[in-house]
Each structure stands twice: as C-alpha cells, then as structure tokens.
Short mmCIF file of C-alpha atoms in Angstrom, two decimals:
data_model
loop_
_atom_site.label_atom_id
_atom_site.label_comp_id
_atom_site.label_asym_id
_atom_site.label_seq_id
_atom_site.Cartn_x
_atom_site.Cartn_y
_atom_site.Cartn_z
CA MET A 20 -15.29 13.27 -20.17
CA TYR A 21 -12.12 13.13 -22.27
CA LYS A 22 -12.95 16.41 -23.97
CA GLU A 23 -13.23 17.97 -20.52
CA PHE A 24 -9.75 16.75 -19.54
CA LYS A 25 -8.17 18.30 -22.61
CA LYS A 26 -10.10 21.52 -22.01
CA ARG A 27 -8.81 21.69 -18.44
CA LEU A 28 -5.27 20.93 -19.57
CA LYS A 29 -5.23 23.53 -22.34
CA SER A 30 -6.70 26.18 -20.04
CA GLY A 31 -3.63 25.88 -17.79
CA GLU A 32 -5.47 24.29 -14.90
CA ASN A 33 -3.24 22.51 -12.39
CA LEU A 34 -3.87 18.78 -12.85
CA VAL A 35 -2.46 16.25 -10.39
CA GLY A 36 -2.08 12.60 -11.34
CA THR A 37 -0.14 9.57 -10.19
CA ILE A 38 1.60 6.64 -11.86
CA VAL A 39 0.02 3.19 -12.09
CA THR A 40 2.50 0.33 -12.48
CA LEU A 41 0.64 -2.55 -10.81
CA ASN A 42 -1.60 -4.67 -13.00
CA ASN A 43 -4.45 -4.68 -10.50
CA ARG A 44 -7.96 -3.28 -10.89
CA GLU A 45 -8.47 -2.71 -7.17
CA ASN A 46 -5.31 -0.64 -7.09
CA VAL A 47 -6.75 1.66 -9.75
CA GLU A 48 -10.14 1.83 -8.03
CA ILE A 49 -8.43 2.95 -4.81
CA LEU A 50 -6.42 5.64 -6.59
CA THR A 51 -9.55 7.02 -8.26
CA GLN A 52 -11.00 7.55 -4.78
CA ALA A 53 -7.93 9.49 -3.62
CA GLY A 54 -8.84 12.62 -5.56
CA PHE A 55 -6.36 12.59 -8.43
CA ASP A 56 -7.39 14.50 -11.55
CA TRP A 57 -5.91 11.87 -13.85
CA LEU A 58 -4.08 8.57 -13.85
CA PHE A 59 -0.78 7.87 -15.61
CA ILE A 60 -0.96 4.21 -16.67
CA ASP A 61 2.59 3.15 -17.40
CA ALA A 62 2.62 0.55 -20.17
CA GLU A 63 6.26 1.39 -20.87
CA HIS A 64 7.66 0.04 -17.61
CA GLY A 65 4.59 -1.73 -16.20
CA PRO A 66 3.82 -5.38 -17.12
CA PHE A 67 0.79 -4.49 -19.24
CA SER A 68 -0.61 -5.90 -22.44
CA PRO A 69 -3.24 -3.83 -24.27
CA TYR A 70 -5.89 -6.08 -22.71
CA ASP A 71 -4.47 -5.34 -19.25
CA VAL A 72 -4.67 -1.62 -20.00
CA GLN A 73 -8.31 -2.00 -20.99
CA SER A 74 -9.08 -3.68 -17.67
CA LEU A 75 -7.43 -0.80 -15.78
CA LEU A 76 -9.34 1.77 -17.82
CA GLN A 77 -12.59 0.02 -16.94
CA ALA A 78 -11.61 0.18 -13.26
CA ALA A 79 -10.74 3.87 -13.57
CA ARG A 80 -14.24 4.62 -14.86
CA SER A 81 -14.69 8.40 -15.07
CA THR A 82 -11.16 9.31 -14.00
CA PRO A 83 -9.28 10.38 -17.16
CA SER A 84 -6.36 8.08 -17.91
CA ILE A 85 -3.27 8.89 -19.92
CA VAL A 86 -1.41 5.79 -21.08
CA ARG A 87 2.33 5.82 -21.66
CA ILE A 88 3.06 3.34 -24.41
CA PRO A 89 6.44 1.56 -24.65
CA ALA A 90 7.67 3.46 -27.72
CA LEU A 91 6.59 5.35 -30.80
CA ASP A 92 5.07 2.27 -32.38
CA GLU A 93 2.09 2.28 -34.74
CA ILE A 94 0.59 -0.94 -33.41
CA TRP A 95 0.75 0.19 -29.79
CA VAL A 96 -0.73 3.57 -30.73
CA LYS A 97 -3.69 1.99 -32.56
CA LYS A 98 -4.41 -0.61 -29.91
CA ILE A 99 -4.29 1.78 -26.96
CA LEU A 100 -6.30 4.51 -28.67
CA ASP A 101 -9.00 2.00 -29.56
CA LEU A 102 -9.37 1.21 -25.84
CA GLY A 103 -10.81 4.67 -25.22
CA VAL A 104 -8.10 6.61 -23.40
CA ALA A 105 -8.14 10.30 -22.58
CA GLY A 106 -4.74 10.56 -24.19
CA LEU A 107 -1.37 9.08 -24.97
CA LEU A 108 2.03 9.83 -23.49
CA ILE A 109 4.83 8.86 -25.84
CA PRO A 110 8.33 8.43 -24.38
CA GLN A 111 11.66 9.50 -25.86
CA ILE A 112 10.41 12.03 -28.39
CA ASN A 113 13.62 13.81 -29.30
CA THR A 114 12.90 15.55 -32.60
CA ALA A 115 10.15 17.50 -34.32
CA ASP A 116 9.88 14.76 -36.95
CA GLU A 117 9.13 12.21 -34.22
CA ALA A 118 6.53 14.55 -32.72
CA ARG A 119 4.88 14.96 -36.11
CA LYS A 120 4.81 11.18 -36.51
CA VAL A 121 3.05 10.90 -33.14
CA VAL A 122 0.34 13.31 -34.25
CA GLN A 123 -0.05 11.52 -37.57
CA LEU A 124 -0.55 8.15 -35.90
CA CYS A 125 -3.04 9.55 -33.37
CA HIS A 126 -5.29 11.40 -35.81
CA TYR A 127 -7.76 9.95 -38.26
CA PRO A 128 -7.53 10.96 -41.95
CA PRO A 129 -7.37 13.44 -43.48
CA ALA A 130 -5.45 15.03 -40.59
CA GLY A 131 -3.46 11.87 -39.90
CA GLU A 132 -3.13 8.20 -40.69
CA ARG A 133 -4.76 6.40 -37.77
CA GLY A 134 -6.42 3.16 -38.80
CA VAL A 135 -10.15 2.77 -38.30
CA GLY A 136 -11.28 -0.08 -36.08
CA LEU A 137 -14.23 -0.85 -33.88
CA ALA A 138 -13.60 -1.24 -30.16
CA ARG A 139 -14.22 0.15 -26.69
CA ALA A 140 -13.31 3.71 -27.75
CA HIS A 141 -16.26 3.65 -30.15
CA ASN A 142 -18.58 2.29 -27.47
CA TYR A 143 -18.42 -1.01 -29.36
CA GLY A 144 -20.07 0.60 -32.36
CA PHE A 145 -22.84 2.52 -30.66
CA SER A 146 -20.85 5.78 -30.85
CA PHE A 147 -18.75 4.97 -33.93
CA THR A 148 -19.70 7.99 -36.02
CA GLU A 149 -19.43 10.44 -33.15
CA TYR A 150 -16.04 9.11 -32.07
CA LEU A 151 -14.58 9.36 -35.58
CA GLN A 152 -15.88 12.90 -35.82
CA ASP A 153 -14.61 14.12 -32.44
CA SER A 154 -11.51 12.07 -31.63
CA ASN A 155 -8.95 14.26 -33.41
CA GLN A 156 -9.90 17.28 -31.33
CA ASP A 157 -10.73 15.49 -28.07
CA LEU A 158 -7.68 13.23 -27.72
CA THR A 159 -4.79 14.57 -25.63
CA ILE A 160 -1.32 14.01 -27.11
CA ILE A 161 1.58 14.40 -24.68
CA VAL A 162 5.19 13.89 -25.69
CA GLN A 163 7.88 13.13 -23.16
CA ALA A 164 11.11 15.14 -22.98
CA GLU A 165 13.47 12.80 -21.21
CA HIS A 166 16.69 13.02 -23.21
CA ILE A 167 19.14 15.84 -23.72
CA ASP A 168 18.44 15.61 -27.47
CA ALA A 169 14.81 16.52 -26.76
CA VAL A 170 15.99 19.55 -24.80
CA THR A 171 18.21 20.60 -27.71
CA ASN A 172 15.27 20.35 -30.11
CA ILE A 173 12.51 21.42 -27.74
CA LYS A 174 11.53 24.63 -29.54
CA ASP A 175 10.90 22.70 -32.74
CA ILE A 176 9.04 19.93 -30.86
CA VAL A 177 6.59 22.23 -29.11
CA ALA A 178 5.90 24.04 -32.39
CA VAL A 179 4.43 20.86 -33.91
CA ASN A 180 0.70 21.29 -34.42
CA GLY A 181 -1.19 18.67 -32.43
CA VAL A 182 1.22 18.35 -29.52
CA ASP A 183 -0.92 19.27 -26.52
CA ALA A 184 1.68 19.11 -23.73
CA VAL A 185 5.22 18.07 -22.87
CA LEU A 186 6.05 16.02 -19.81
CA VAL A 187 9.62 16.01 -18.50
CA GLY A 188 11.11 12.73 -17.30
CA PRO A 189 13.84 14.05 -14.98
CA TYR A 190 15.44 10.72 -14.18
CA ASP A 191 15.94 9.55 -17.77
CA LEU A 192 16.98 13.09 -18.66
CA SER A 193 19.72 13.01 -16.06
CA ALA A 194 20.80 9.57 -17.31
CA SER A 195 21.09 10.87 -20.87
CA MET A 196 23.41 13.57 -19.53
CA GLY A 197 25.68 11.00 -17.92
CA ILE A 198 24.60 11.70 -14.35
CA PRO A 199 21.75 9.23 -13.70
CA GLY A 200 19.55 10.11 -10.74
CA LYS A 201 21.23 13.44 -10.06
CA ILE A 202 18.19 15.49 -10.95
CA GLU A 203 19.21 18.38 -8.69
CA ASN A 204 22.40 18.84 -10.70
CA LYS A 205 22.65 22.38 -12.07
CA GLU A 206 22.89 21.23 -15.69
CA VAL A 207 19.83 18.98 -15.32
CA GLN A 208 17.85 21.80 -13.74
CA THR A 209 18.88 24.13 -16.53
CA ALA A 210 17.67 21.56 -19.08
CA ILE A 211 14.32 21.25 -17.27
CA LYS A 212 13.91 25.04 -17.29
CA THR A 213 14.71 25.09 -21.00
CA VAL A 214 11.78 22.74 -21.65
CA LEU A 215 9.47 24.80 -19.46
CA ASN A 216 10.45 28.07 -21.14
CA ALA A 217 9.82 26.61 -24.60
CA CYS A 218 6.37 25.43 -23.51
CA VAL A 219 5.55 28.84 -22.06
CA GLU A 220 6.63 30.57 -25.27
CA GLU A 221 4.44 28.22 -27.33
CA ASN A 222 1.58 28.46 -24.79
CA ILE A 223 1.30 24.71 -24.20
CA PRO A 224 1.23 23.03 -20.77
CA ALA A 225 4.40 21.62 -19.26
CA GLY A 226 4.37 18.58 -17.00
CA ILE A 227 6.83 16.75 -14.81
CA PHE A 228 7.11 13.74 -12.53
CA GLY A 229 8.23 13.64 -8.89
CA VAL A 230 8.08 10.95 -6.24
CA ASP A 231 6.42 13.15 -3.61
CA LEU A 232 5.40 16.71 -2.73
CA ASP A 233 8.96 17.75 -1.93
CA ALA A 234 10.05 16.57 -5.37
CA VAL A 235 7.41 18.52 -7.30
CA ASP A 236 7.02 21.57 -5.03
CA LYS A 237 9.53 23.80 -6.80
CA TYR A 238 8.31 22.74 -10.23
CA ILE A 239 4.80 23.84 -9.35
CA ASP A 240 6.22 27.21 -8.29
CA MET A 241 8.13 27.39 -11.58
CA GLY A 242 4.92 27.00 -13.59
CA PHE A 243 4.55 23.29 -14.37
CA SER A 244 0.81 22.56 -14.39
CA LEU A 245 0.60 18.87 -15.34
CA ILE A 246 1.96 17.04 -12.31
CA ALA A 247 2.50 13.30 -11.94
CA VAL A 248 3.35 12.68 -8.31
CA GLY A 249 4.03 9.36 -6.64
CA ILE A 250 3.84 5.77 -7.83
CA ASP A 251 1.44 3.12 -6.64
CA VAL A 252 4.22 0.80 -5.48
CA LEU A 253 5.80 3.58 -3.40
CA PHE A 254 2.48 4.46 -1.79
CA LEU A 255 2.07 0.84 -0.79
CA GLY A 256 5.66 0.15 0.22
CA LEU A 257 6.47 3.34 2.09
CA GLY A 258 3.10 3.48 3.82
CA ALA A 259 3.47 -0.09 5.00
CA GLN A 260 7.05 0.47 6.10
CA GLU A 261 6.15 3.60 8.06
CA THR A 262 3.33 1.83 9.92
CA CYS A 263 5.45 -1.23 10.62
CA ASN A 264 8.35 0.83 11.97
CA SER A 265 6.02 2.95 14.12
CA VAL A 266 4.54 -0.13 15.79
CA LYS A 267 7.98 -1.65 16.39
CA GLU A 268 9.17 1.59 17.95
CA LYS A 269 6.13 1.51 20.24
CA PHE A 270 7.24 -1.89 21.55
CA LYS A 271 10.66 -0.44 22.36
CA SER A 272 9.27 2.50 24.34
#
C-alpha cells in the first residue's frame, strides 16, 4: 500500500489530499470515503500525541497517510515512523544539511540512523524482517518549504538524495517574508515558482496547500502534482454555515 503511494508520487501522478486537524476517528473515516488519494495528518498544529496519530491511522485504513511532525526531532521521527505511516512531512526545512538529517533519521542503517523498534509498522513483529528490508525504499520523505531561507537554498535541498518531494507552505512562507497571509503578493508568488522550478529541474514532485479549489487551481496548472486542499474544520464549519444561512434566507423569502 505504502509502496504504491510512493510509486504514484514519483511517477508524477496528481495526488489530492486534505488536512486532518481534529483528533476524531470518525472524522478520518468520513474523509477516507470522500475520495482523497491521501490524508495529511497535522501533528504540528493539531492536538495529537503519537498515540492519537496511531488511532487516526487505524481509522484511515488503506488510505495512505502522511504525518506532519512538529519539528525535525529524532524522537518524533522514530515514534511516528513506528506507527506505520506512508510517509513523513517535516516542517521548516531550510537547508540541505537539515534535509540530509531528515533522511538520516528516517532510514535504517547502513543508509541512515533510524533506531530499530517493534511496533505497528512492523505488524507487531509478524512482518519485522520484511519491514526492515523494505522501509528505506518504501517510505515517502517530504520536506516543507515554508520559509524564505528554504527558497534561497532550494536547489541544494532538492539535490539531497532521499528527499522524495517538497511541499510549499504558502502562508508561513509569506509570514517569513514579512507579509503574513498575502500569498498573492508578487514576491511570494515568485518564491513559490522558484521552489517549483527547482523541483522540476531535479525531477521530484512539488506540492502545495490551498484552502479550496480556487486556491490551488493555478498551482495545478503550473505543474504542482501533490495537492493538499481544504482542512477538516473548514469543511465542517463552512458547510454548516452555508446550510444554516440558506435555511434562514428561506424564512425571509
């Protein structure tokens, strides 16, 4: 399953996912029925412990899940990988050295320095040997370009062996440029294109987040193939608000 996700990603297939921020299994089960190719479980901003993440992965079942950890932290990397994720998304990777550290922590020796444990990823021991043998090539490693420093160093970052994709965080990127939230600003758009161009030159997929179709439409046309669109809380809140307002307007008519 996870090998198939990485294969689809590396082939340039357009993969559409959405962000999970609510610590609720039913929420994840509903999203898996909506047709998304992958789920973006946000343990950076969401109120998740590693055990919470495991519960959400169990609810996701066969839908590949990429987990964004809070930071480049060895303990978080080990714990989340041992849960059996399709891949990791690591925020605020701004240099090639940081990208190399990510790869080192995600790969078992001799390619890296990941610690060996026994957990859900290894099918609780029943697939231990197979997992150790295949994990380095099957795991998807995505680094996040969400700071102007990452844009400055992007050519070196994408050249790091083991980085499978780069996902742009446009809102944090704009904040790092002193214009938070102004993602349509010309300088922010130029920075986003710089990341995309570097990915194209290195032949690795580029991803980006947007709140809805309008937000990601032009990025799809530009060539971004890994799309994270929408957030669970917005689906719930905006959908409820739209229905509520429609009924109230009906009373007025």
